[in-house]
């Protein structure tokens, strides 16, 4: 049973918010989750997950569902633009000796798995609803909602993402998301038999890669330097993505390039990041996930550290006798790990944009993946 907070509100129904709901319900807390999107939709193509993420999914109790609907494998192959494999990044089996060290899944599929687990946990989910006001006193938090209702809670968790309204309301001086100077293109394609794990081709400034997301599909990702965060016409997506792959003569990539056409499922996203300085809580309101540490995808760890936030927060709430003690302990455990991921991911992007030192790039990836293998 949660010792320090028995009635909890979670604002935001993304991966972090749903994970927090699942864990807090295990402890017997009464949990409301409000999500502004009435369809509770998740956008995107594939999402790559490292071993630390799979460990977190096992803690949540949804790893079997991930393995059924996604794809898991060991190692990341690093190749030259014309094809030869030159290195393999190790992916330790930290979720268990029987679980591969990494994997990928379609983002909407993972969202559905977590949503089903959230509802099954007994969380009171309210869709098409969010807050209009948050007022605190020493004993609790009074929250007004867009449907006209008001409720009182022991704790409010802000998990409403990169453009968080909770952060704006509770930390008005917090930094804003920053564009990285790089964008990513993603497309979902049929999976050929030879693509068994994540493969990346390291060009001078463009980095394509593929990762299986199921038994029959994979997703292509391509990072591209773009100095300005300008709108890109979706009508140009297919031609532009094909153009990015034109100089990569690796047979596997050329075969992928040939599949890209007007009907391909292509998603374009400018890469932004955010690391909010401490503190991450104000009174009885705490922020988790992308709300405080949004990272670029270079280390495939953004979902990981958000889900881990939920696990650690639930642990500390169960351990402490007072909310402020729990939140201080949560922040202390999470700061350095999340800082490492955000800043190391940003550095990898800088190296790629500048066509910089590939040795440094590889070293950062290896060192960070090994650090993420440590207990949370």
JSON list of C-alpha atoms in Angstrom, two decimals, residues 91-329:
[
{"chain": "A", "resi": 91, "resn": "UNK", "atom": "CA", "xyz": [23.03, -5.32, -25.94]},
{"chain": "A", "resi": 92, "resn": "UNK", "atom": "CA", "xyz": [23.23, -7.12, -22.59]},
{"chain": "A", "resi": 93, "resn": "UNK", "atom": "CA", "xyz": [20.33, -9.41, -21.69]},
{"chain": "A", "resi": 94, "resn": "UNK", "atom": "CA", "xyz": [19.38, -7.41, -18.62]},
{"chain": "A", "resi": 95, "resn": "UNK", "atom": "CA", "xyz": [15.67, -8.30, -18.70]},
{"chain": "A", "resi": 96, "resn": "UNK", "atom": "CA", "xyz": [16.66, -11.90, -18.02]},
{"chain": "A", "resi": 97, "resn": "UNK", "atom": "CA", "xyz": [18.79, -14.64, -19.58]},
{"chain": "A", "resi": 98, "resn": "UNK", "atom": "CA", "xyz": [15.84, -15.74, -21.70]},
{"chain": "A", "resi": 99, "resn": "UNK", "atom": "CA", "xyz": [15.07, -12.27, -23.10]},
{"chain": "A", "resi": 100, "resn": "UNK", "atom": "CA", "xyz": [17.09, -10.72, -25.96]},
{"chain": "A", "resi": 101, "resn": "UNK", "atom": "CA", "xyz": [18.90, -7.46, -25.26]},
{"chain": "A", "resi": 102, "resn": "UNK", "atom": "CA", "xyz": [16.76, -5.19, -27.40]},
{"chain": "A", "resi": 103, "resn": "UNK", "atom": "CA", "xyz": [13.86, -4.95, -29.77]},
{"chain": "A", "resi": 104, "resn": "UNK", "atom": "CA", "xyz": [11.23, -2.78, -31.39]},
{"chain": "A", "resi": 105, "resn": "UNK", "atom": "CA", "xyz": [7.48, -2.53, -31.78]},
{"chain": "A", "resi": 106, "resn": "UNK", "atom": "CA", "xyz": [4.98, -0.27, -33.47]},
{"chain": "A", "resi": 107, "resn": "UNK", "atom": "CA", "xyz": [4.38, 2.66, -31.15]},
{"chain": "A", "resi": 108, "resn": "UNK", "atom": "CA", "xyz": [0.55, 2.41, -31.34]},
{"chain": "A", "resi": 109, "resn": "UNK", "atom": "CA", "xyz": [0.80, -1.31, -30.50]},
{"chain": "A", "resi": 110, "resn": "UNK", "atom": "CA", "xyz": [2.85, -0.65, -27.36]},
{"chain": "A", "resi": 111, "resn": "UNK", "atom": "CA", "xyz": [0.40, 2.11, -26.41]},
{"chain": "A", "resi": 112, "resn": "UNK", "atom": "CA", "xyz": [-2.49, -0.33, -26.77]},
{"chain": "A", "resi": 113, "resn": "UNK", "atom": "CA", "xyz": [-0.73, -2.92, -24.59]},
{"chain": "A", "resi": 114, "resn": "UNK", "atom": "CA", "xyz": [-0.16, -0.35, -21.85]},
{"chain": "A", "resi": 115, "resn": "UNK", "atom": "CA", "xyz": [-3.69, 1.07, -22.15]},
{"chain": "A", "resi": 116, "resn": "UNK", "atom": "CA", "xyz": [-5.19, -2.40, -21.70]},
{"chain": "A", "resi": 117, "resn": "UNK", "atom": "CA", "xyz": [-3.00, -2.97, -18.64]},
{"chain": "A", "resi": 118, "resn": "UNK", "atom": "CA", "xyz": [-3.97, 0.44, -17.25]},
{"chain": "A", "resi": 119, "resn": "UNK", "atom": "CA", "xyz": [-7.68, -0.29, -17.50]},
{"chain": "A", "resi": 120, "resn": "UNK", "atom": "CA", "xyz": [-7.18, -3.80, -16.13]},
{"chain": "A", "resi": 121, "resn": "UNK", "atom": "CA", "xyz": [-5.38, -2.33, -13.10]},
{"chain": "A", "resi": 122, "resn": "UNK", "atom": "CA", "xyz": [-8.55, -0.57, -11.98]},
{"chain": "A", "resi": 123, "resn": "UNK", "atom": "CA", "xyz": [-7.34, 2.94, -12.82]},
{"chain": "A", "resi": 124, "resn": "UNK", "atom": "CA", "xyz": [-10.20, 5.39, -13.37]},
{"chain": "A", "resi": 125, "resn": "UNK", "atom": "CA", "xyz": [-9.45, 6.61, -16.92]},
{"chain": "A", "resi": 126, "resn": "UNK", "atom": "CA", "xyz": [-11.15, 9.80, -18.09]},
{"chain": "A", "resi": 127, "resn": "UNK", "atom": "CA", "xyz": [-10.64, 10.60, -21.77]},
{"chain": "A", "resi": 128, "resn": "UNK", "atom": "CA", "xyz": [-11.20, 13.96, -23.45]},
{"chain": "A", "resi": 129, "resn": "UNK", "atom": "CA", "xyz": [-10.49, 15.62, -20.12]},
{"chain": "A", "resi": 130, "resn": "UNK", "atom": "CA", "xyz": [-7.67, 17.58, -18.55]},
{"chain": "A", "resi": 131, "resn": "UNK", "atom": "CA", "xyz": [-7.14, 20.12, -15.78]},
{"chain": "A", "resi": 132, "resn": "UNK", "atom": "CA", "xyz": [-7.97, 23.82, -15.76]},
{"chain": "A", "resi": 133, "resn": "UNK", "atom": "CA", "xyz": [-6.50, 24.73, -12.36]},
{"chain": "A", "resi": 134, "resn": "UNK", "atom": "CA", "xyz": [-4.22, 23.21, -9.75]},
{"chain": "A", "resi": 135, "resn": "UNK", "atom": "CA", "xyz": [-4.32, 24.67, -6.22]},
{"chain": "A", "resi": 136, "resn": "UNK", "atom": "CA", "xyz": [-2.17, 23.30, -3.42]},
{"chain": "A", "resi": 137, "resn": "UNK", "atom": "CA", "xyz": [-2.13, 23.50, 0.34]},
{"chain": "A", "resi": 138, "resn": "UNK", "atom": "CA", "xyz": [-0.10, 21.63, 2.93]},
{"chain": "A", "resi": 139, "resn": "UNK", "atom": "CA", "xyz": [-2.46, 18.65, 2.98]},
{"chain": "A", "resi": 140, "resn": "UNK", "atom": "CA", "xyz": [-3.37, 18.12, -0.65]},
{"chain": "A", "resi": 141, "resn": "UNK", "atom": "CA", "xyz": [-4.09, 19.39, -4.14]},
{"chain": "A", "resi": 142, "resn": "UNK", "atom": "CA", "xyz": [-7.41, 20.69, -5.43]},
{"chain": "A", "resi": 143, "resn": "UNK", "atom": "CA", "xyz": [-7.81, 20.17, -9.17]},
{"chain": "A", "resi": 144, "resn": "UNK", "atom": "CA", "xyz": [-10.46, 21.64, -11.47]},
{"chain": "A", "resi": 145, "resn": "UNK", "atom": "CA", "xyz": [-11.17, 19.82, -14.73]},
{"chain": "A", "resi": 146, "resn": "UNK", "atom": "CA", "xyz": [-12.41, 20.78, -18.18]},
{"chain": "A", "resi": 147, "resn": "UNK", "atom": "CA", "xyz": [-15.65, 18.86, -17.60]},
{"chain": "A", "resi": 148, "resn": "UNK", "atom": "CA", "xyz": [-16.52, 21.23, -14.73]},
{"chain": "A", "resi": 149, "resn": "UNK", "atom": "CA", "xyz": [-15.74, 18.79, -11.92]},
{"chain": "A", "resi": 150, "resn": "UNK", "atom": "CA", "xyz": [-13.32, 19.29, -9.02]},
{"chain": "A", "resi": 151, "resn": "UNK", "atom": "CA", "xyz": [-11.41, 16.67, -7.04]},
{"chain": "A", "resi": 152, "resn": "UNK", "atom": "CA", "xyz": [-8.92, 16.64, -4.20]},
{"chain": "A", "resi": 153, "resn": "UNK", "atom": "CA", "xyz": [-5.77, 14.49, -4.28]},
{"chain": "A", "resi": 154, "resn": "UNK", "atom": "CA", "xyz": [-2.77, 13.66, -2.13]},
{"chain": "A", "resi": 155, "resn": "UNK", "atom": "CA", "xyz": [-0.50, 13.85, -5.18]},
{"chain": "A", "resi": 156, "resn": "UNK", "atom": "CA", "xyz": [-0.64, 15.02, -8.79]},
{"chain": "A", "resi": 157, "resn": "UNK", "atom": "CA", "xyz": [1.72, 13.51, -11.40]},
{"chain": "A", "resi": 158, "resn": "UNK", "atom": "CA", "xyz": [2.33, 15.56, -14.55]},
{"chain": "A", "resi": 159, "resn": "UNK", "atom": "CA", "xyz": [2.99, 13.18, -17.44]},
{"chain": "A", "resi": 160, "resn": "UNK", "atom": "CA", "xyz": [1.65, 15.22, -20.32]},
{"chain": "A", "resi": 161, "resn": "UNK", "atom": "CA", "xyz": [4.74, 15.20, -22.50]},
{"chain": "A", "resi": 162, "resn": "UNK", "atom": "CA", "xyz": [7.14, 17.57, -24.19]},
{"chain": "A", "resi": 163, "resn": "UNK", "atom": "CA", "xyz": [4.65, 20.43, -24.45]},
{"chain": "A", "resi": 164, "resn": "UNK", "atom": "CA", "xyz": [3.34, 19.89, -20.92]},
{"chain": "A", "resi": 165, "resn": "UNK", "atom": "CA", "xyz": [0.62, 22.17, -19.64]},
{"chain": "A", "resi": 166, "resn": "UNK", "atom": "CA", "xyz": [1.30, 20.97, -16.10]},
{"chain": "A", "resi": 167, "resn": "UNK", "atom": "CA", "xyz": [4.91, 22.14, -16.40]},
{"chain": "A", "resi": 168, "resn": "UNK", "atom": "CA", "xyz": [3.72, 25.51, -17.67]},
{"chain": "A", "resi": 169, "resn": "UNK", "atom": "CA", "xyz": [1.32, 25.88, -14.76]},
{"chain": "A", "resi": 170, "resn": "UNK", "atom": "CA", "xyz": [3.54, 24.67, -11.93]},
{"chain": "A", "resi": 171, "resn": "UNK", "atom": "CA", "xyz": [6.98, 25.71, -13.23]},
{"chain": "A", "resi": 172, "resn": "UNK", "atom": "CA", "xyz": [6.33, 28.82, -15.37]},
{"chain": "A", "resi": 173, "resn": "UNK", "atom": "CA", "xyz": [10.08, 29.58, -15.57]},
{"chain": "A", "resi": 174, "resn": "UNK", "atom": "CA", "xyz": [10.99, 26.12, -16.88]},
{"chain": "A", "resi": 175, "resn": "UNK", "atom": "CA", "xyz": [12.98, 25.94, -20.14]},
{"chain": "A", "resi": 176, "resn": "UNK", "atom": "CA", "xyz": [11.20, 25.33, -23.43]},
{"chain": "A", "resi": 177, "resn": "UNK", "atom": "CA", "xyz": [11.91, 22.42, -25.80]},
{"chain": "A", "resi": 178, "resn": "UNK", "atom": "CA", "xyz": [14.90, 23.10, -28.05]},
{"chain": "A", "resi": 179, "resn": "UNK", "atom": "CA", "xyz": [15.22, 22.04, -31.68]},
{"chain": "A", "resi": 180, "resn": "UNK", "atom": "CA", "xyz": [18.38, 19.97, -32.21]},
{"chain": "A", "resi": 181, "resn": "UNK", "atom": "CA", "xyz": [19.18, 20.83, -35.84]},
{"chain": "A", "resi": 182, "resn": "UNK", "atom": "CA", "xyz": [18.32, 17.29, -36.88]},
{"chain": "A", "resi": 183, "resn": "UNK", "atom": "CA", "xyz": [15.17, 15.49, -37.99]},
{"chain": "A", "resi": 184, "resn": "UNK", "atom": "CA", "xyz": [14.18, 11.85, -38.34]},
{"chain": "A", "resi": 185, "resn": "UNK", "atom": "CA", "xyz": [12.23, 10.12, -41.06]},
{"chain": "A", "resi": 186, "resn": "UNK", "atom": "CA", "xyz": [10.45, 6.84, -40.34]},
{"chain": "A", "resi": 187, "resn": "UNK", "atom": "CA", "xyz": [8.65, 4.41, -42.60]},
{"chain": "A", "resi": 188, "resn": "UNK", "atom": "CA", "xyz": [7.04, 1.01, -42.03]},
{"chain": "A", "resi": 189, "resn": "UNK", "atom": "CA", "xyz": [7.97, -1.64, -44.57]},
{"chain": "A", "resi": 190, "resn": "UNK", "atom": "CA", "xyz": [7.79, -5.43, -45.08]},
{"chain": "A", "resi": 191, "resn": "UNK", "atom": "CA", "xyz": [10.56, -7.25, -43.21]},
{"chain": "A", "resi": 192, "resn": "UNK", "atom": "CA", "xyz": [12.90, -9.35, -45.37]},
{"chain": "A", "resi": 193, "resn": "UNK", "atom": "CA", "xyz": [14.25, -12.56, -43.76]},
{"chain": "A", "resi": 194, "resn": "UNK", "atom": "CA", "xyz": [17.83, -11.24, -43.59]},
{"chain": "A", "resi": 195, "resn": "UNK", "atom": "CA", "xyz": [16.86, -8.35, -41.27]},
{"chain": "A", "resi": 196, "resn": "UNK", "atom": "CA", "xyz": [16.92, -10.09, -37.90]},
{"chain": "A", "resi": 197, "resn": "UNK", "atom": "CA", "xyz": [18.06, -7.27, -35.60]},
{"chain": "A", "resi": 198, "resn": "UNK", "atom": "CA", "xyz": [18.69, -3.52, -35.66]},
{"chain": "A", "resi": 199, "resn": "UNK", "atom": "CA", "xyz": [21.09, -2.48, -38.44]},
{"chain": "A", "resi": 200, "resn": "UNK", "atom": "CA", "xyz": [22.53, 1.02, -39.00]},
{"chain": "A", "resi": 201, "resn": "UNK", "atom": "CA", "xyz": [24.58, 2.39, -41.89]},
{"chain": "A", "resi": 202, "resn": "UNK", "atom": "CA", "xyz": [26.88, 5.25, -40.84]},
{"chain": "A", "resi": 203, "resn": "UNK", "atom": "CA", "xyz": [27.09, 7.87, -43.58]},
{"chain": "A", "resi": 204, "resn": "UNK", "atom": "CA", "xyz": [29.06, 11.09, -43.26]},
{"chain": "A", "resi": 205, "resn": "UNK", "atom": "CA", "xyz": [26.03, 13.08, -42.02]},
{"chain": "A", "resi": 206, "resn": "UNK", "atom": "CA", "xyz": [23.01, 10.87, -42.80]},
{"chain": "A", "resi": 207, "resn": "UNK", "atom": "CA", "xyz": [22.32, 7.76, -40.68]},
{"chain": "A", "resi": 208, "resn": "UNK", "atom": "CA", "xyz": [19.76, 5.22, -41.92]},
{"chain": "A", "resi": 209, "resn": "UNK", "atom": "CA", "xyz": [18.77, 2.16, -39.97]},
{"chain": "A", "resi": 210, "resn": "UNK", "atom": "CA", "xyz": [16.16, -0.56, -39.81]},
{"chain": "A", "resi": 211, "resn": "UNK", "atom": "CA", "xyz": [14.69, -2.50, -36.92]},
{"chain": "A", "resi": 212, "resn": "UNK", "atom": "CA", "xyz": [12.13, -5.34, -37.00]},
{"chain": "A", "resi": 213, "resn": "UNK", "atom": "CA", "xyz": [8.86, -4.44, -35.25]},
{"chain": "A", "resi": 214, "resn": "UNK", "atom": "CA", "xyz": [7.05, -7.75, -35.72]},
{"chain": "A", "resi": 215, "resn": "UNK", "atom": "CA", "xyz": [7.43, -11.06, -37.51]},
{"chain": "A", "resi": 216, "resn": "UNK", "atom": "CA", "xyz": [6.41, -9.46, -40.82]},
{"chain": "A", "resi": 217, "resn": "UNK", "atom": "CA", "xyz": [7.31, -5.75, -40.59]},
{"chain": "A", "resi": 218, "resn": "UNK", "atom": "CA", "xyz": [10.26, -3.49, -39.87]},
{"chain": "A", "resi": 219, "resn": "UNK", "atom": "CA", "xyz": [10.67, 0.23, -39.64]},
{"chain": "A", "resi": 220, "resn": "UNK", "atom": "CA", "xyz": [13.18, 2.38, -41.43]},
{"chain": "A", "resi": 221, "resn": "UNK", "atom": "CA", "xyz": [14.63, 5.41, -39.65]},
{"chain": "A", "resi": 222, "resn": "UNK", "atom": "CA", "xyz": [16.84, 8.05, -41.25]},
{"chain": "A", "resi": 223, "resn": "UNK", "atom": "CA", "xyz": [18.33, 11.00, -39.38]},
{"chain": "A", "resi": 224, "resn": "UNK", "atom": "CA", "xyz": [19.01, 14.14, -41.42]},
{"chain": "A", "resi": 225, "resn": "UNK", "atom": "CA", "xyz": [20.65, 17.47, -40.54]},
{"chain": "A", "resi": 226, "resn": "UNK", "atom": "CA", "xyz": [18.16, 20.31, -41.04]},
{"chain": "A", "resi": 227, "resn": "UNK", "atom": "CA", "xyz": [19.37, 23.72, -39.82]},
{"chain": "A", "resi": 228, "resn": "UNK", "atom": "CA", "xyz": [15.87, 25.16, -39.61]},
{"chain": "A", "resi": 229, "resn": "UNK", "atom": "CA", "xyz": [12.74, 23.60, -38.18]},
{"chain": "A", "resi": 230, "resn": "UNK", "atom": "CA", "xyz": [10.60, 24.34, -41.21]},
{"chain": "A", "resi": 231, "resn": "UNK", "atom": "CA", "xyz": [7.36, 22.72, -42.34]},
{"chain": "A", "resi": 232, "resn": "UNK", "atom": "CA", "xyz": [7.84, 19.88, -44.82]},
{"chain": "A", "resi": 233, "resn": "UNK", "atom": "CA", "xyz": [5.05, 19.19, -47.30]},
{"chain": "A", "resi": 234, "resn": "UNK", "atom": "CA", "xyz": [3.85, 15.58, -46.87]},
{"chain": "A", "resi": 235, "resn": "UNK", "atom": "CA", "xyz": [3.45, 15.35, -50.64]},
{"chain": "A", "resi": 236, "resn": "UNK", "atom": "CA", "xyz": [7.27, 15.45, -50.88]},
{"chain": "A", "resi": 237, "resn": "UNK", "atom": "CA", "xyz": [7.96, 12.83, -48.18]},
{"chain": "A", "resi": 238, "resn": "UNK", "atom": "CA", "xyz": [8.52, 9.80, -50.43]},
{"chain": "A", "resi": 239, "resn": "UNK", "atom": "CA", "xyz": [10.80, 11.56, -52.93]},
{"chain": "A", "resi": 240, "resn": "UNK", "atom": "CA", "xyz": [12.82, 13.22, -50.17]},
{"chain": "A", "resi": 241, "resn": "UNK", "atom": "CA", "xyz": [13.31, 9.99, -48.24]},
{"chain": "A", "resi": 242, "resn": "UNK", "atom": "CA", "xyz": [14.40, 8.19, -51.40]},
{"chain": "A", "resi": 243, "resn": "UNK", "atom": "CA", "xyz": [16.85, 10.99, -52.05]},
{"chain": "A", "resi": 244, "resn": "UNK", "atom": "CA", "xyz": [18.41, 10.64, -48.60]},
{"chain": "A", "resi": 245, "resn": "UNK", "atom": "CA", "xyz": [19.20, 7.00, -49.38]},
{"chain": "A", "resi": 246, "resn": "UNK", "atom": "CA", "xyz": [20.55, 7.59, -52.89]},
{"chain": "A", "resi": 247, "resn": "UNK", "atom": "CA", "xyz": [24.23, 7.59, -51.87]},
{"chain": "A", "resi": 248, "resn": "UNK", "atom": "CA", "xyz": [23.98, 4.42, -49.78]},
{"chain": "A", "resi": 249, "resn": "UNK", "atom": "CA", "xyz": [24.89, 1.62, -52.15]},
{"chain": "A", "resi": 250, "resn": "UNK", "atom": "CA", "xyz": [24.42, -1.20, -49.63]},
{"chain": "A", "resi": 251, "resn": "UNK", "atom": "CA", "xyz": [22.19, -3.73, -51.42]},
{"chain": "A", "resi": 252, "resn": "UNK", "atom": "CA", "xyz": [19.82, -4.03, -48.46]},
{"chain": "A", "resi": 253, "resn": "UNK", "atom": "CA", "xyz": [19.29, -0.25, -48.36]},
{"chain": "A", "resi": 254, "resn": "UNK", "atom": "CA", "xyz": [18.81, 0.03, -52.09]},
{"chain": "A", "resi": 255, "resn": "UNK", "atom": "CA", "xyz": [16.16, -2.69, -51.92]},
{"chain": "A", "resi": 256, "resn": "UNK", "atom": "CA", "xyz": [14.44, -0.71, -49.17]},
{"chain": "A", "resi": 257, "resn": "UNK", "atom": "CA", "xyz": [14.73, 2.50, -51.21]},
{"chain": "A", "resi": 258, "resn": "UNK", "atom": "CA", "xyz": [12.98, 0.82, -54.13]},
{"chain": "A", "resi": 259, "resn": "UNK", "atom": "CA", "xyz": [9.99, 0.05, -51.91]},
{"chain": "A", "resi": 260, "resn": "UNK", "atom": "CA", "xyz": [9.38, 3.67, -50.91]},
{"chain": "A", "resi": 261, "resn": "UNK", "atom": "CA", "xyz": [6.57, 5.26, -52.88]},
{"chain": "A", "resi": 262, "resn": "UNK", "atom": "CA", "xyz": [3.55, 7.57, -52.62]},
{"chain": "A", "resi": 263, "resn": "UNK", "atom": "CA", "xyz": [1.58, 5.02, -50.59]},
{"chain": "A", "resi": 264, "resn": "UNK", "atom": "CA", "xyz": [4.33, 4.34, -48.05]},
{"chain": "A", "resi": 265, "resn": "UNK", "atom": "CA", "xyz": [3.60, 5.08, -44.39]},
{"chain": "A", "resi": 266, "resn": "UNK", "atom": "CA", "xyz": [6.16, 7.83, -43.74]},
{"chain": "A", "resi": 267, "resn": "UNK", "atom": "CA", "xyz": [6.42, 9.99, -40.64]},
{"chain": "A", "resi": 268, "resn": "UNK", "atom": "CA", "xyz": [8.66, 13.05, -40.35]},
{"chain": "A", "resi": 269, "resn": "UNK", "atom": "CA", "xyz": [9.63, 14.55, -37.00]},
{"chain": "A", "resi": 270, "resn": "UNK", "atom": "CA", "xyz": [11.99, 17.39, -36.09]},
{"chain": "A", "resi": 271, "resn": "UNK", "atom": "CA", "xyz": [14.06, 16.28, -33.10]},
{"chain": "A", "resi": 272, "resn": "UNK", "atom": "CA", "xyz": [13.66, 18.34, -29.96]},
{"chain": "A", "resi": 273, "resn": "UNK", "atom": "CA", "xyz": [14.97, 17.88, -26.46]},
{"chain": "A", "resi": 274, "resn": "UNK", "atom": "CA", "xyz": [14.45, 19.16, -22.94]},
{"chain": "A", "resi": 275, "resn": "UNK", "atom": "CA", "xyz": [16.20, 18.66, -19.61]},
{"chain": "A", "resi": 276, "resn": "UNK", "atom": "CA", "xyz": [14.47, 20.60, -16.87]},
{"chain": "A", "resi": 277, "resn": "UNK", "atom": "CA", "xyz": [16.78, 21.59, -14.01]},
{"chain": "A", "resi": 278, "resn": "UNK", "atom": "CA", "xyz": [15.98, 20.30, -10.56]},
{"chain": "A", "resi": 279, "resn": "UNK", "atom": "CA", "xyz": [13.62, 20.40, -8.75]},
{"chain": "A", "resi": 280, "resn": "UNK", "atom": "CA", "xyz": [11.15, 18.22, -10.63]},
{"chain": "A", "resi": 281, "resn": "UNK", "atom": "CA", "xyz": [8.46, 18.66, -8.00]},
{"chain": "A", "resi": 282, "resn": "UNK", "atom": "CA", "xyz": [6.71, 21.58, -6.37]},
{"chain": "A", "resi": 283, "resn": "UNK", "atom": "CA", "xyz": [4.82, 20.70, -3.21]},
{"chain": "A", "resi": 284, "resn": "UNK", "atom": "CA", "xyz": [2.57, 17.78, -4.09]},
{"chain": "A", "resi": 285, "resn": "UNK", "atom": "CA", "xyz": [2.95, 18.03, -7.88]},
{"chain": "A", "resi": 286, "resn": "UNK", "atom": "CA", "xyz": [5.72, 16.01, -9.55]},
{"chain": "A", "resi": 287, "resn": "UNK", "atom": "CA", "xyz": [6.71, 15.76, -13.22]},
{"chain": "A", "resi": 288, "resn": "UNK", "atom": "CA", "xyz": [7.87, 12.58, -14.96]},
{"chain": "A", "resi": 289, "resn": "UNK", "atom": "CA", "xyz": [8.83, 11.39, -18.44]},
{"chain": "A", "resi": 290, "resn": "UNK", "atom": "CA", "xyz": [9.13, 13.73, -21.43]},
{"chain": "A", "resi": 291, "resn": "UNK", "atom": "CA", "xyz": [7.64, 16.47, -19.27]},
{"chain": "A", "resi": 292, "resn": "UNK", "atom": "CA", "xyz": [11.07, 16.90, -17.64]},
{"chain": "A", "resi": 293, "resn": "UNK", "atom": "CA", "xyz": [13.57, 14.94, -19.75]},
{"chain": "A", "resi": 294, "resn": "UNK", "atom": "CA", "xyz": [12.61, 14.63, -23.40]},
{"chain": "A", "resi": 295, "resn": "UNK", "atom": "CA", "xyz": [15.43, 13.06, -25.38]},
{"chain": "A", "resi": 296, "resn": "UNK", "atom": "CA", "xyz": [16.25, 12.57, -29.03]},
{"chain": "A", "resi": 297, "resn": "UNK", "atom": "CA", "xyz": [16.04, 8.91, -30.13]},
{"chain": "A", "resi": 298, "resn": "UNK", "atom": "CA", "xyz": [19.75, 8.23, -30.67]},
{"chain": "A", "resi": 299, "resn": "UNK", "atom": "CA", "xyz": [19.99, 5.88, -27.67]},
{"chain": "A", "resi": 300, "resn": "UNK", "atom": "CA", "xyz": [16.52, 4.33, -28.04]},
{"chain": "A", "resi": 301, "resn": "UNK", "atom": "CA", "xyz": [15.94, 5.19, -24.38]},
{"chain": "A", "resi": 302, "resn": "UNK", "atom": "CA", "xyz": [13.30, 7.91, -24.20]},
{"chain": "A", "resi": 303, "resn": "UNK", "atom": "CA", "xyz": [10.45, 5.53, -23.41]},
{"chain": "A", "resi": 304, "resn": "UNK", "atom": "CA", "xyz": [12.79, 3.62, -21.10]},
{"chain": "A", "resi": 305, "resn": "UNK", "atom": "CA", "xyz": [13.61, 6.47, -18.74]},
{"chain": "A", "resi": 306, "resn": "UNK", "atom": "CA", "xyz": [9.98, 7.61, -18.67]},
{"chain": "A", "resi": 307, "resn": "UNK", "atom": "CA", "xyz": [8.72, 4.15, -17.70]},
{"chain": "A", "resi": 308, "resn": "UNK", "atom": "CA", "xyz": [11.54, 3.84, -15.17]},
{"chain": "A", "resi": 309, "resn": "UNK", "atom": "CA", "xyz": [10.38, 7.14, -13.62]},
{"chain": "A", "resi": 310, "resn": "UNK", "atom": "CA", "xyz": [7.02, 5.51, -12.95]},
{"chain": "A", "resi": 311, "resn": "UNK", "atom": "CA", "xyz": [8.60, 2.45, -11.34]},
{"chain": "A", "resi": 312, "resn": "UNK", "atom": "CA", "xyz": [10.90, 4.48, -9.09]},
{"chain": "A", "resi": 313, "resn": "UNK", "atom": "CA", "xyz": [8.20, 6.96, -8.09]},
{"chain": "A", "resi": 314, "resn": "UNK", "atom": "CA", "xyz": [5.89, 4.13, -7.05]},
{"chain": "A", "resi": 315, "resn": "UNK", "atom": "CA", "xyz": [8.69, 2.51, -5.04]},
{"chain": "A", "resi": 316, "resn": "UNK", "atom": "CA", "xyz": [9.50, 5.72, -3.20]},
{"chain": "A", "resi": 317, "resn": "UNK", "atom": "CA", "xyz": [5.86, 6.50, -2.46]},
{"chain": "A", "resi": 318, "resn": "UNK", "atom": "CA", "xyz": [5.51, 3.03, -0.96]},
{"chain": "A", "resi": 319, "resn": "UNK", "atom": "CA", "xyz": [8.64, 3.48, 1.15]},
{"chain": "A", "resi": 320, "resn": "UNK", "atom": "CA", "xyz": [8.21, 7.01, 2.52]},
{"chain": "A", "resi": 321, "resn": "UNK", "atom": "CA", "xyz": [5.78, 8.22, 5.17]},
{"chain": "A", "resi": 322, "resn": "UNK", "atom": "CA", "xyz": [5.51, 11.73, 3.68]},
{"chain": "A", "resi": 323, "resn": "UNK", "atom": "CA", "xyz": [5.02, 12.92, 0.10]},
{"chain": "A", "resi": 324, "resn": "UNK", "atom": "CA", "xyz": [7.93, 15.37, 0.17]},
{"chain": "A", "resi": 325, "resn": "UNK", "atom": "CA", "xyz": [10.31, 12.62, 1.31]},
{"chain": "A", "resi": 326, "resn": "UNK", "atom": "CA", "xyz": [9.14, 10.33, -1.48]},
{"chain": "A", "resi": 327, "resn": "UNK", "atom": "CA", "xyz": [9.48, 12.99, -4.17]},
{"chain": "A", "resi": 328, "resn": "UNK", "atom": "CA", "xyz": [12.94, 14.06, -3.01]},
{"chain": "A", "resi": 329, "resn": "UNK", "atom": "CA", "xyz": [14.11, 10.44, -3.06]}
]
